[in-house]
PDB file of C-alpha atoms in Angstrom:
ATOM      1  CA  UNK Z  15     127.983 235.471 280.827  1.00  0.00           C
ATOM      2  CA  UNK Z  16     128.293 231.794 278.794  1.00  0.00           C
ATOM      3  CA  UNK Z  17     131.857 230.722 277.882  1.00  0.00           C
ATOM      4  CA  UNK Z  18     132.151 228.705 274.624  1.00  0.00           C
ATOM      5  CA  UNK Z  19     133.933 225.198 275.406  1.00  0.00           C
ATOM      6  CA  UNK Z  20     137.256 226.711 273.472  1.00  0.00           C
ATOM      7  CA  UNK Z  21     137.538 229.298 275.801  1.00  0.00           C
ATOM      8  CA  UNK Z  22     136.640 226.657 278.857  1.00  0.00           C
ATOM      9  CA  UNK Z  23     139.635 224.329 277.796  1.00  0.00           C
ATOM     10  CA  UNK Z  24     142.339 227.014 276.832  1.00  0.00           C
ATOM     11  CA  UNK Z  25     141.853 228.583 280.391  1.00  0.00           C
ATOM     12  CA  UNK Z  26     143.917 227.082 283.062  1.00  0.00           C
ATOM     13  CA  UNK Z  27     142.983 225.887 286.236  1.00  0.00           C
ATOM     14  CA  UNK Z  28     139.609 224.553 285.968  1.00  0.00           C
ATOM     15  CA  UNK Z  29     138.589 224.144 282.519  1.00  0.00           C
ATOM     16  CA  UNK Z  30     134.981 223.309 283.323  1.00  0.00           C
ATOM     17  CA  UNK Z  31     132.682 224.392 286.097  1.00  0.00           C
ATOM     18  CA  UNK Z  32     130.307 221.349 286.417  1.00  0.00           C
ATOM     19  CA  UNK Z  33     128.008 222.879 288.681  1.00  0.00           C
ATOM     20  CA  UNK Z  34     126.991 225.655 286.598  1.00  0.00           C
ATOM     21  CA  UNK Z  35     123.820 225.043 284.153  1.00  0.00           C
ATOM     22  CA  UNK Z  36     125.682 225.761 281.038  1.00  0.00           C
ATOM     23  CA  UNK Z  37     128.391 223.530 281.527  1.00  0.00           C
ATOM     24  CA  UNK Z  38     129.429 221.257 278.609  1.00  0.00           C
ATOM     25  CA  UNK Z  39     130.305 218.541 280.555  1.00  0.00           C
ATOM     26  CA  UNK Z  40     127.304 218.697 282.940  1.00  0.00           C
ATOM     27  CA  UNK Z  41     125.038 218.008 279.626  1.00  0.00           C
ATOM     28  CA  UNK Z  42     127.130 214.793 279.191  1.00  0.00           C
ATOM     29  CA  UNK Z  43     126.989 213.081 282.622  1.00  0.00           C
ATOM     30  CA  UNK Z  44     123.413 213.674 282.596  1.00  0.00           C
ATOM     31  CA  UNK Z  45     123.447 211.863 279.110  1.00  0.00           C
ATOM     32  CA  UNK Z  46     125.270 208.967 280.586  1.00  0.00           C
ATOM     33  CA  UNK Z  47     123.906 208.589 284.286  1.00  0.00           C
ATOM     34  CA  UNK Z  48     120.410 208.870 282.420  1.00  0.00           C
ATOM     35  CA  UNK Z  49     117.901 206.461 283.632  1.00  0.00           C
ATOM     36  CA  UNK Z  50     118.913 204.091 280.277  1.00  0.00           C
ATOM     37  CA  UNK Z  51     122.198 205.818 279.379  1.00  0.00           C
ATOM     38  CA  UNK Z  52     124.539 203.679 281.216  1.00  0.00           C
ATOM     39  CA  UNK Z  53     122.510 200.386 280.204  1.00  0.00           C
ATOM     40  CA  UNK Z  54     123.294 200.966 277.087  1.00  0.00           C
ATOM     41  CA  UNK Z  55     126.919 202.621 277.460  1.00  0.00           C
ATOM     42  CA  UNK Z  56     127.361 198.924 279.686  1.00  0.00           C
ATOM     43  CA  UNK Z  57     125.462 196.606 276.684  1.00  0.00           C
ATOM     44  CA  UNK Z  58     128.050 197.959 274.333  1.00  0.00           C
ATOM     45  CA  UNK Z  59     130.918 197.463 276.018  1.00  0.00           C
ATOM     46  CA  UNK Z  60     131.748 193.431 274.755  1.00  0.00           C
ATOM     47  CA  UNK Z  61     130.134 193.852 270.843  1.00  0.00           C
ATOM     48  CA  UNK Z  62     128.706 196.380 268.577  1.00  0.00           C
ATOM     49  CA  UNK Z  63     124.876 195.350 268.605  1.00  0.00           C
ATOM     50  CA  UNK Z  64     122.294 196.107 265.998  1.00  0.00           C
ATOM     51  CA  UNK Z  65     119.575 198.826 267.172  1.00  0.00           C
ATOM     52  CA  UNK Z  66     117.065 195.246 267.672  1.00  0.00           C
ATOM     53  CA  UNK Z  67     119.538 193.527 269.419  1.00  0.00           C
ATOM     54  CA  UNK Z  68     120.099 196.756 272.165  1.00  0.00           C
ATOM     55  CA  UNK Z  69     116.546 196.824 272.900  1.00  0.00           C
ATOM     56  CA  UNK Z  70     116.703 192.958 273.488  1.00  0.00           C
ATOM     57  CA  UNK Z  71     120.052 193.161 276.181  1.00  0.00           C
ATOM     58  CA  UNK Z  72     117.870 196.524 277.843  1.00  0.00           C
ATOM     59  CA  UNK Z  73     115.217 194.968 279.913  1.00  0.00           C
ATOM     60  CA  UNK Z  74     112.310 197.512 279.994  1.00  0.00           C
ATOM     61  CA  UNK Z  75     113.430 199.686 277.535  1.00  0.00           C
ATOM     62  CA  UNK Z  76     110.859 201.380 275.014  1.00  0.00           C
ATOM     63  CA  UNK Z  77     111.955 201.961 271.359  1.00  0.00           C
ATOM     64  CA  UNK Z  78     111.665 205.636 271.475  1.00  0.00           C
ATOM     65  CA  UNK Z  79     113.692 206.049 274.631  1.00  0.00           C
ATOM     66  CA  UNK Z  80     116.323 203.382 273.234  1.00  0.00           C
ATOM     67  CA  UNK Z  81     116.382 205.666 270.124  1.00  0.00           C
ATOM     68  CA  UNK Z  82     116.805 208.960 272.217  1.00  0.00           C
ATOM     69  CA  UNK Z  83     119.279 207.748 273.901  1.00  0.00           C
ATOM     70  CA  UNK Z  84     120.980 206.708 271.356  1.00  0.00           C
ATOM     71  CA  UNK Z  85     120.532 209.746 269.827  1.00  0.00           C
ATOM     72  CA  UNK Z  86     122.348 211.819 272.700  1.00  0.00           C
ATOM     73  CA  UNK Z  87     125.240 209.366 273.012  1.00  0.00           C
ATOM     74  CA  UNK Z  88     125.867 209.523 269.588  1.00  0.00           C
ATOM     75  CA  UNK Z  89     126.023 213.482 269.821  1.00  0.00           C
ATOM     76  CA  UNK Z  90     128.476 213.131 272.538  1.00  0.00           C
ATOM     77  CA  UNK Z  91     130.711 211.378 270.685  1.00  0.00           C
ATOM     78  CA  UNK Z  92     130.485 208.311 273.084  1.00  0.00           C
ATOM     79  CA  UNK Z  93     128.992 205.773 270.609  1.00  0.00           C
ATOM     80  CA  UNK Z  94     129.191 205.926 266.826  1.00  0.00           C
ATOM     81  CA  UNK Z  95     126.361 204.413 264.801  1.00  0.00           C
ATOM     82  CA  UNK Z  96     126.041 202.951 260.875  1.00  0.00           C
ATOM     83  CA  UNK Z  97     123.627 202.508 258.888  1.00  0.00           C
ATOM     84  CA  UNK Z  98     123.930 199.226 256.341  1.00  0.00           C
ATOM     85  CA  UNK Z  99     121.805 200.792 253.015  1.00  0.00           C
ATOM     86  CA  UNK Z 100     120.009 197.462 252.919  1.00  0.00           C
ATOM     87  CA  UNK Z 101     115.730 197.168 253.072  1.00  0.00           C
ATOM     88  CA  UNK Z 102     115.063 197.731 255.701  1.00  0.00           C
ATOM     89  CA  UNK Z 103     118.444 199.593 256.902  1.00  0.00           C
ATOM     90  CA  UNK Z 104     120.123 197.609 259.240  1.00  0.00           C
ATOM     91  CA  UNK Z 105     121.618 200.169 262.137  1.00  0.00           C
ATOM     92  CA  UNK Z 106     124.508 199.381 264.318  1.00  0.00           C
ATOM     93  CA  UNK Z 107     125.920 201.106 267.234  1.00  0.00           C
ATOM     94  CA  UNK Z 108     129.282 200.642 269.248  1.00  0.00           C
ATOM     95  CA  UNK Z 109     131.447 202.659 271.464  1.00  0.00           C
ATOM     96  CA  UNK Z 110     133.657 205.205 270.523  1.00  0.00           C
ATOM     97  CA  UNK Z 111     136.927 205.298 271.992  1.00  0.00           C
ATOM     98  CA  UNK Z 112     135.593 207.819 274.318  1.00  0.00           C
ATOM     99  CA  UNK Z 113     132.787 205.878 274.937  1.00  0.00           C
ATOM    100  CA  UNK Z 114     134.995 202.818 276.384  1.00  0.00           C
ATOM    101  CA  UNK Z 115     136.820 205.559 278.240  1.00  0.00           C
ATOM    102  CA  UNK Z 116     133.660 206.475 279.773  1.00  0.00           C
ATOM    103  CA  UNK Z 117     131.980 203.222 280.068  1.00  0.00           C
ATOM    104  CA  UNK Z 118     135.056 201.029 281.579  1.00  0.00           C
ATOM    105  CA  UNK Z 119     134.365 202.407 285.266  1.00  0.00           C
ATOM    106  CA  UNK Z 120     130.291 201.956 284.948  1.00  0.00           C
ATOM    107  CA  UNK Z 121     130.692 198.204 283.784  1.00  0.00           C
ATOM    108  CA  UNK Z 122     133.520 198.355 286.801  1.00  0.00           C
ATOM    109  CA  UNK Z 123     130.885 199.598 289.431  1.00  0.00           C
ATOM    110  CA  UNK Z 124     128.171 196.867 287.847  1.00  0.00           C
ATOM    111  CA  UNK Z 125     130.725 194.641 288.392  1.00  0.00           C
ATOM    112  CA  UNK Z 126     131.246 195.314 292.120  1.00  0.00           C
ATOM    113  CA  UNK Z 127     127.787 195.577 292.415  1.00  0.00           C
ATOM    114  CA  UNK Z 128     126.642 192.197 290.969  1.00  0.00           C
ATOM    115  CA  UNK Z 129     129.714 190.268 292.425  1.00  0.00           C
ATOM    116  CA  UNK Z 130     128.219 191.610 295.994  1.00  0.00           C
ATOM    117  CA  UNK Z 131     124.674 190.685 295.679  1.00  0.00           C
ATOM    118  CA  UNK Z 132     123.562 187.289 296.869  1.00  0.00           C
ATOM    119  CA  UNK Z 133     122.799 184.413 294.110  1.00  0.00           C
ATOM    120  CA  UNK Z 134     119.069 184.818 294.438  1.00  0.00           C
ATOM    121  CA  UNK Z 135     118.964 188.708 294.233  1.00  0.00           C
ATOM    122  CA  UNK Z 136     118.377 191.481 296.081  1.00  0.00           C
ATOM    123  CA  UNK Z 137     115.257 192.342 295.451  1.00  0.00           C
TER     124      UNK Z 137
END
């Protein structure tokens, strides 16, 4: 039997069961430990960036996975996104409060990361 996420918050104890398939919350971590989720959840967290201007900071990146992506953060409420009505619409995306939540201990683990690899790389 599926819970709705109401019913998952109002009941104490555990209000989410992350290792069951139906889980709320399971959908999101996958959204943000995907392969180019936490790229972008980290190139957003300094400046709001223009959809042109992601796809530059993303190394390797296609435009339709930047634009999935994009897609399912913005759905998760982790990174808002505007559209300028100018031709051609300009698009900008930054991090919703929850989204900085969320993306302050990535850019903290790419931080520890980074400051422990050599100068000339690790590979």
């Amino acid at each position: 039997m599926t819970e709705g996420v109401q019913r998952r918050q109002v009941v104490a104890g555990k209000p989410y069961d992350v290792f069951h398939t139906d889980c709320p919350a399971r959908d999101l971590v996958d959204h943000v430990t995907s392969r180019w989720g936490i790229w972008v959840l980290i190139s957003l967290r300094s400046n709001d960036l223009r959809f042109y201007e992601l796809r530059e900071s993303i190394q390797g990146i296609s435009e339709k996975m930047l634009a999935q992506t994009l897609r399912a953060l913005v759905r998760d409420g982790l990174v808002w996104r505007e559209v300028e009505p100018t031709t051609p619409p300009q698009v900008t995306y930054g991090l919703t409060e929850f989204g900085r939540d969320i993306g302050e201990p990535l850019t903290e683990l790419f931080d520890r990361i980074t400051r422990r690899l050599s100068p000339h790389g690790a590979g």
